[in-house]
JSON list of C-alpha atoms in Angstrom, two decimals:
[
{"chain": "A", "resi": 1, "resn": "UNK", "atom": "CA", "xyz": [88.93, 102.31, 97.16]},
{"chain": "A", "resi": 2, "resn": "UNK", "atom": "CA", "xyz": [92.57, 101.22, 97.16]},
{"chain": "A", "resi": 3, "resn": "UNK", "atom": "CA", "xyz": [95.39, 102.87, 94.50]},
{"chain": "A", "resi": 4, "resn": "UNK", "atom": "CA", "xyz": [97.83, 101.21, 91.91]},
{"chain": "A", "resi": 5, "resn": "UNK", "atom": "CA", "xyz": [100.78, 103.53, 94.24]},
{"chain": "A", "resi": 6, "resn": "UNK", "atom": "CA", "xyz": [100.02, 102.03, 97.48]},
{"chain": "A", "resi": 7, "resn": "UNK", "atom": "CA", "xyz": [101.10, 98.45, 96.20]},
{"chain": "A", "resi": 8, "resn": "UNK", "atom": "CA", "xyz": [104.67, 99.06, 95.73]},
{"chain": "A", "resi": 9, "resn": "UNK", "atom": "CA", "xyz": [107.60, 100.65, 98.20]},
{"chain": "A", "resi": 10, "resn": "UNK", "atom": "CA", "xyz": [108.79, 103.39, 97.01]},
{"chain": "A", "resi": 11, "resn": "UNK", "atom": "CA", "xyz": [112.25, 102.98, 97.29]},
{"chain": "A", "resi": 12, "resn": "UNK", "atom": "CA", "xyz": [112.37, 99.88, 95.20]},
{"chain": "A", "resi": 13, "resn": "UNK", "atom": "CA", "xyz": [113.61, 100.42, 91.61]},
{"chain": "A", "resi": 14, "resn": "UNK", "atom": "CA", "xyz": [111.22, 97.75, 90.29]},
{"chain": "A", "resi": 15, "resn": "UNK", "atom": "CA", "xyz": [108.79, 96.29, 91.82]},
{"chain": "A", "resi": 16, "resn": "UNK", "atom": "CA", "xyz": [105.88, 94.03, 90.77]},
{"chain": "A", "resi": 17, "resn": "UNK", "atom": "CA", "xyz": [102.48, 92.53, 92.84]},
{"chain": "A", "resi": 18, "resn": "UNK", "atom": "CA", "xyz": [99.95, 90.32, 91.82]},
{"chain": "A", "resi": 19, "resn": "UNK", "atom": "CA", "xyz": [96.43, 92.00, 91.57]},
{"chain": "A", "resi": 20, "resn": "UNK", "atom": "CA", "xyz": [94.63, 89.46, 90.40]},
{"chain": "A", "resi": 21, "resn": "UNK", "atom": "CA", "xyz": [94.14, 85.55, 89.21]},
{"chain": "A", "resi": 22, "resn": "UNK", "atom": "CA", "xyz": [91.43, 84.30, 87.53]},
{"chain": "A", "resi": 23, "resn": "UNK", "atom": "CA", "xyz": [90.36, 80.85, 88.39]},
{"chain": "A", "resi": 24, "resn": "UNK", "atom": "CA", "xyz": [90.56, 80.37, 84.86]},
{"chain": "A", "resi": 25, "resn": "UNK", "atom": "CA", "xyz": [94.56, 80.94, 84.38]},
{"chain": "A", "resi": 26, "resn": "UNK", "atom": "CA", "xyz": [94.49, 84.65, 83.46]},
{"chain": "A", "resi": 27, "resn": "UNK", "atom": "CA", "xyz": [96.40, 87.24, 85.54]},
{"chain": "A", "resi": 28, "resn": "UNK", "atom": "CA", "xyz": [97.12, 90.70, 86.24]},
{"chain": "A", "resi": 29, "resn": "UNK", "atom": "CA", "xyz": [100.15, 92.48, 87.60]},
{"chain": "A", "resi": 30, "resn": "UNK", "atom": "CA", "xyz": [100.48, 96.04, 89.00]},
{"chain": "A", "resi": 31, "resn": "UNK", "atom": "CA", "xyz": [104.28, 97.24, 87.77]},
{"chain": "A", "resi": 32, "resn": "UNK", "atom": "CA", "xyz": [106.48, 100.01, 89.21]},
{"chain": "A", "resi": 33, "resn": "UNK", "atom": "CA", "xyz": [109.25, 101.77, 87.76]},
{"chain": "A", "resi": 34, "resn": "UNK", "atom": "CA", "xyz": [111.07, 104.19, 89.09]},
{"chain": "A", "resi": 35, "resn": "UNK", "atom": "CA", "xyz": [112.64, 107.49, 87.41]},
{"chain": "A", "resi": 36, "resn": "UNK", "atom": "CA", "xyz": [115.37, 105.90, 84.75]},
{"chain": "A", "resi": 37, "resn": "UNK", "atom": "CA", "xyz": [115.15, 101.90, 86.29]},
{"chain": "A", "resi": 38, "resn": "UNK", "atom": "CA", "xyz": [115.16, 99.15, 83.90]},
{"chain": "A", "resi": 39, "resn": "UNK", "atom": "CA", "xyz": [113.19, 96.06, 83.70]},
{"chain": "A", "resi": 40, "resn": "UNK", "atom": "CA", "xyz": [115.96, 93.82, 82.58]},
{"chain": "A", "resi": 41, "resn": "UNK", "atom": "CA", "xyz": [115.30, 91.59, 79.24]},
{"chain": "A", "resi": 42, "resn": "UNK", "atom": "CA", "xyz": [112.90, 88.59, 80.06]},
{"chain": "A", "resi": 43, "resn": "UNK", "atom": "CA", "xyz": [110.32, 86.74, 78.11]},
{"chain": "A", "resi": 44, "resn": "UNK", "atom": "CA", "xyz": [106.55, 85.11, 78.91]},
{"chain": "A", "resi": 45, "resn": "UNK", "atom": "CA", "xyz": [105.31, 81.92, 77.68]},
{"chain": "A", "resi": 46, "resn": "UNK", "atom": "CA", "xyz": [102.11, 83.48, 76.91]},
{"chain": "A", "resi": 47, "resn": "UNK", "atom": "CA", "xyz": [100.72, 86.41, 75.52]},
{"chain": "A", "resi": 48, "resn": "UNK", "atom": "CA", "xyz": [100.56, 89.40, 77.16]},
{"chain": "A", "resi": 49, "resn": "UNK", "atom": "CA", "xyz": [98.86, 93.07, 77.24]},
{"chain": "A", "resi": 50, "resn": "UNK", "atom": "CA", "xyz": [100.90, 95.78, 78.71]},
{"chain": "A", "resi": 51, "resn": "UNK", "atom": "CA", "xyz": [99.13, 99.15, 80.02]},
{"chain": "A", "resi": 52, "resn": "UNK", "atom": "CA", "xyz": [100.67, 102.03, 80.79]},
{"chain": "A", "resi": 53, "resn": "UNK", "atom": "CA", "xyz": [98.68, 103.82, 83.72]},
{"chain": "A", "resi": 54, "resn": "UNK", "atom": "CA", "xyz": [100.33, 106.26, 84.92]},
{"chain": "A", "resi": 55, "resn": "UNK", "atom": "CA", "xyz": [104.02, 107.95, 83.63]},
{"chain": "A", "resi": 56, "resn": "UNK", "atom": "CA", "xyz": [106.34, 106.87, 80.42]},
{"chain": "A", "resi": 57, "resn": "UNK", "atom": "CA", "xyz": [108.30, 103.90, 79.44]},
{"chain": "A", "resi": 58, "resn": "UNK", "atom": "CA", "xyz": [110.23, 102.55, 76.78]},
{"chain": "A", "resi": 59, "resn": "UNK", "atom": "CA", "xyz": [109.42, 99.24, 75.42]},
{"chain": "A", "resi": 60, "resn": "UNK", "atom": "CA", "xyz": [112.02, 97.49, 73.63]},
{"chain": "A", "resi": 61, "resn": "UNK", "atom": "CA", "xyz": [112.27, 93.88, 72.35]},
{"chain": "A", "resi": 62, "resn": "UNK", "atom": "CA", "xyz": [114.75, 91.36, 70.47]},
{"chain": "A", "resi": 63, "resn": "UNK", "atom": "CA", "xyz": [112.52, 92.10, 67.01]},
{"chain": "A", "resi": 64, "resn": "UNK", "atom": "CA", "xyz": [113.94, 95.79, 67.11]},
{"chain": "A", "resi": 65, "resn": "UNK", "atom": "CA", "xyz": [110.48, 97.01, 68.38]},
{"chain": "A", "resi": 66, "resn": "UNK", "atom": "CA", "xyz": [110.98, 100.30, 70.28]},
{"chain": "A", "resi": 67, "resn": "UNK", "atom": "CA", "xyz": [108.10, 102.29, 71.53]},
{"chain": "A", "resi": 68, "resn": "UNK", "atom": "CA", "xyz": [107.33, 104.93, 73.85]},
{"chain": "A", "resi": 69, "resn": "UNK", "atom": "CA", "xyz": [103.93, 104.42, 76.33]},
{"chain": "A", "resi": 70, "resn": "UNK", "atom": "CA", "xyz": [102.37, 107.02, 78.03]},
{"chain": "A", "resi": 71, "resn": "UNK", "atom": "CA", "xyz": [99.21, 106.99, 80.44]},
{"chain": "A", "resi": 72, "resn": "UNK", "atom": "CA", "xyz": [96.49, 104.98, 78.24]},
{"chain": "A", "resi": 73, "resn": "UNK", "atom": "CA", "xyz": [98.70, 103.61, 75.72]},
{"chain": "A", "resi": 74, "resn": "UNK", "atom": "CA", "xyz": [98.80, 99.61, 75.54]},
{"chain": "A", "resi": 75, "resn": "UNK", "atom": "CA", "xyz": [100.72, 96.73, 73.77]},
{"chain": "A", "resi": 76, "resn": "UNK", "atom": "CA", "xyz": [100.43, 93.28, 72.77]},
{"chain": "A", "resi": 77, "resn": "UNK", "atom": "CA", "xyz": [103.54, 91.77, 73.61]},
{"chain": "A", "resi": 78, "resn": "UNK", "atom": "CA", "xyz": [103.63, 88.69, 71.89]},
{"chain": "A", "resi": 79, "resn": "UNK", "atom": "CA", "xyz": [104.93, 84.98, 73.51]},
{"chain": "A", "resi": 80, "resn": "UNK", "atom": "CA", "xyz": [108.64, 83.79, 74.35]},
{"chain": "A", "resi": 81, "resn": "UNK", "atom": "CA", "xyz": [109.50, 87.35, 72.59]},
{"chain": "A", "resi": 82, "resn": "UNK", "atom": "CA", "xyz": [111.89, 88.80, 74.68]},
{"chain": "A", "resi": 83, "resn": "UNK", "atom": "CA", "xyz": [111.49, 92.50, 76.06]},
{"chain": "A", "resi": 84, "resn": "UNK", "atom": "CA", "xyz": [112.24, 94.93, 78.38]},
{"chain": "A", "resi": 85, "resn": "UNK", "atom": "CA", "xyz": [111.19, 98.07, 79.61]},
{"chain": "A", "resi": 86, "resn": "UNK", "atom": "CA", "xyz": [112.68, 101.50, 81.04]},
{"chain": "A", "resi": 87, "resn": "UNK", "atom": "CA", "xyz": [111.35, 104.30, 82.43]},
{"chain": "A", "resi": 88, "resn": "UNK", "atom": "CA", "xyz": [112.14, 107.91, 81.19]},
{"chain": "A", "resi": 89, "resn": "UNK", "atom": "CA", "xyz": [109.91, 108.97, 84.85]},
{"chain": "A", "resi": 90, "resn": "UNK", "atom": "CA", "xyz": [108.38, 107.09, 87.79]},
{"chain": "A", "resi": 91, "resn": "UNK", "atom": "CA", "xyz": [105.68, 105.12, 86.00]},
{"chain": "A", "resi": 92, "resn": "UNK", "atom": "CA", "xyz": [102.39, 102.29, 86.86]},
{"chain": "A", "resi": 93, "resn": "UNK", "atom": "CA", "xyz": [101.73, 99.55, 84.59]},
{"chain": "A", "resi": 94, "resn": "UNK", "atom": "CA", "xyz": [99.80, 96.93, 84.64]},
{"chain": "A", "resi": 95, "resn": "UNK", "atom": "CA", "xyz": [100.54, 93.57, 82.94]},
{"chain": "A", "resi": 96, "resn": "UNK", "atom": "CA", "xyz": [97.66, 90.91, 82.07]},
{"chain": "A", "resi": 97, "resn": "UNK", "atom": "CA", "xyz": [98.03, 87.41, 80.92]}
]
């Protein structure tokens, strides 16, 4: 049994690690955020689904989108739309493509 935790340092503001890869092209991504970090503004060239495991983030992107996610909520974040995310305490999220 492993944990979504043990993947990241915890002394790293943000930190990211590959979970998984499909042989097909899909891919997942554990995410950590520490207690008010930022993921600074990028984009993906693909679609994306965005799960918030454990804690609370903001998401915010260049369409004026703003919403809060707490353990179980998701979004759709759409392609080449740029985002970030910050987070109000130390939170796990997991990112598939």
């Amino acid at each position: 049994m492993k944990n979504i935790r043990a993947l990241h340092e915890s002394e790293k503001s943000v930190s990211a690690k590959p979970i998984f890869k499909s042989p097909f092209g899909g891919n997942a991504t554990a995410i950590q955020l520490l207690k008010n970090e930022i993921l600074k503004e990028h984009s993906s060239k693909t679609d994306a689904f965005l799960i918030c495991v454990e804690g609370k983030v903001k998401y915010q992107d260049q369409d004026g989108n703003e919403y809060e996610l707490n353990a179980g909520d998701y979004y759709d974040i759409k392609a080449n739309v740029k985002h970030w995310l910050e987070a109000f305490v130390t939170s796990q999220l997991i990112l598939i493509k």
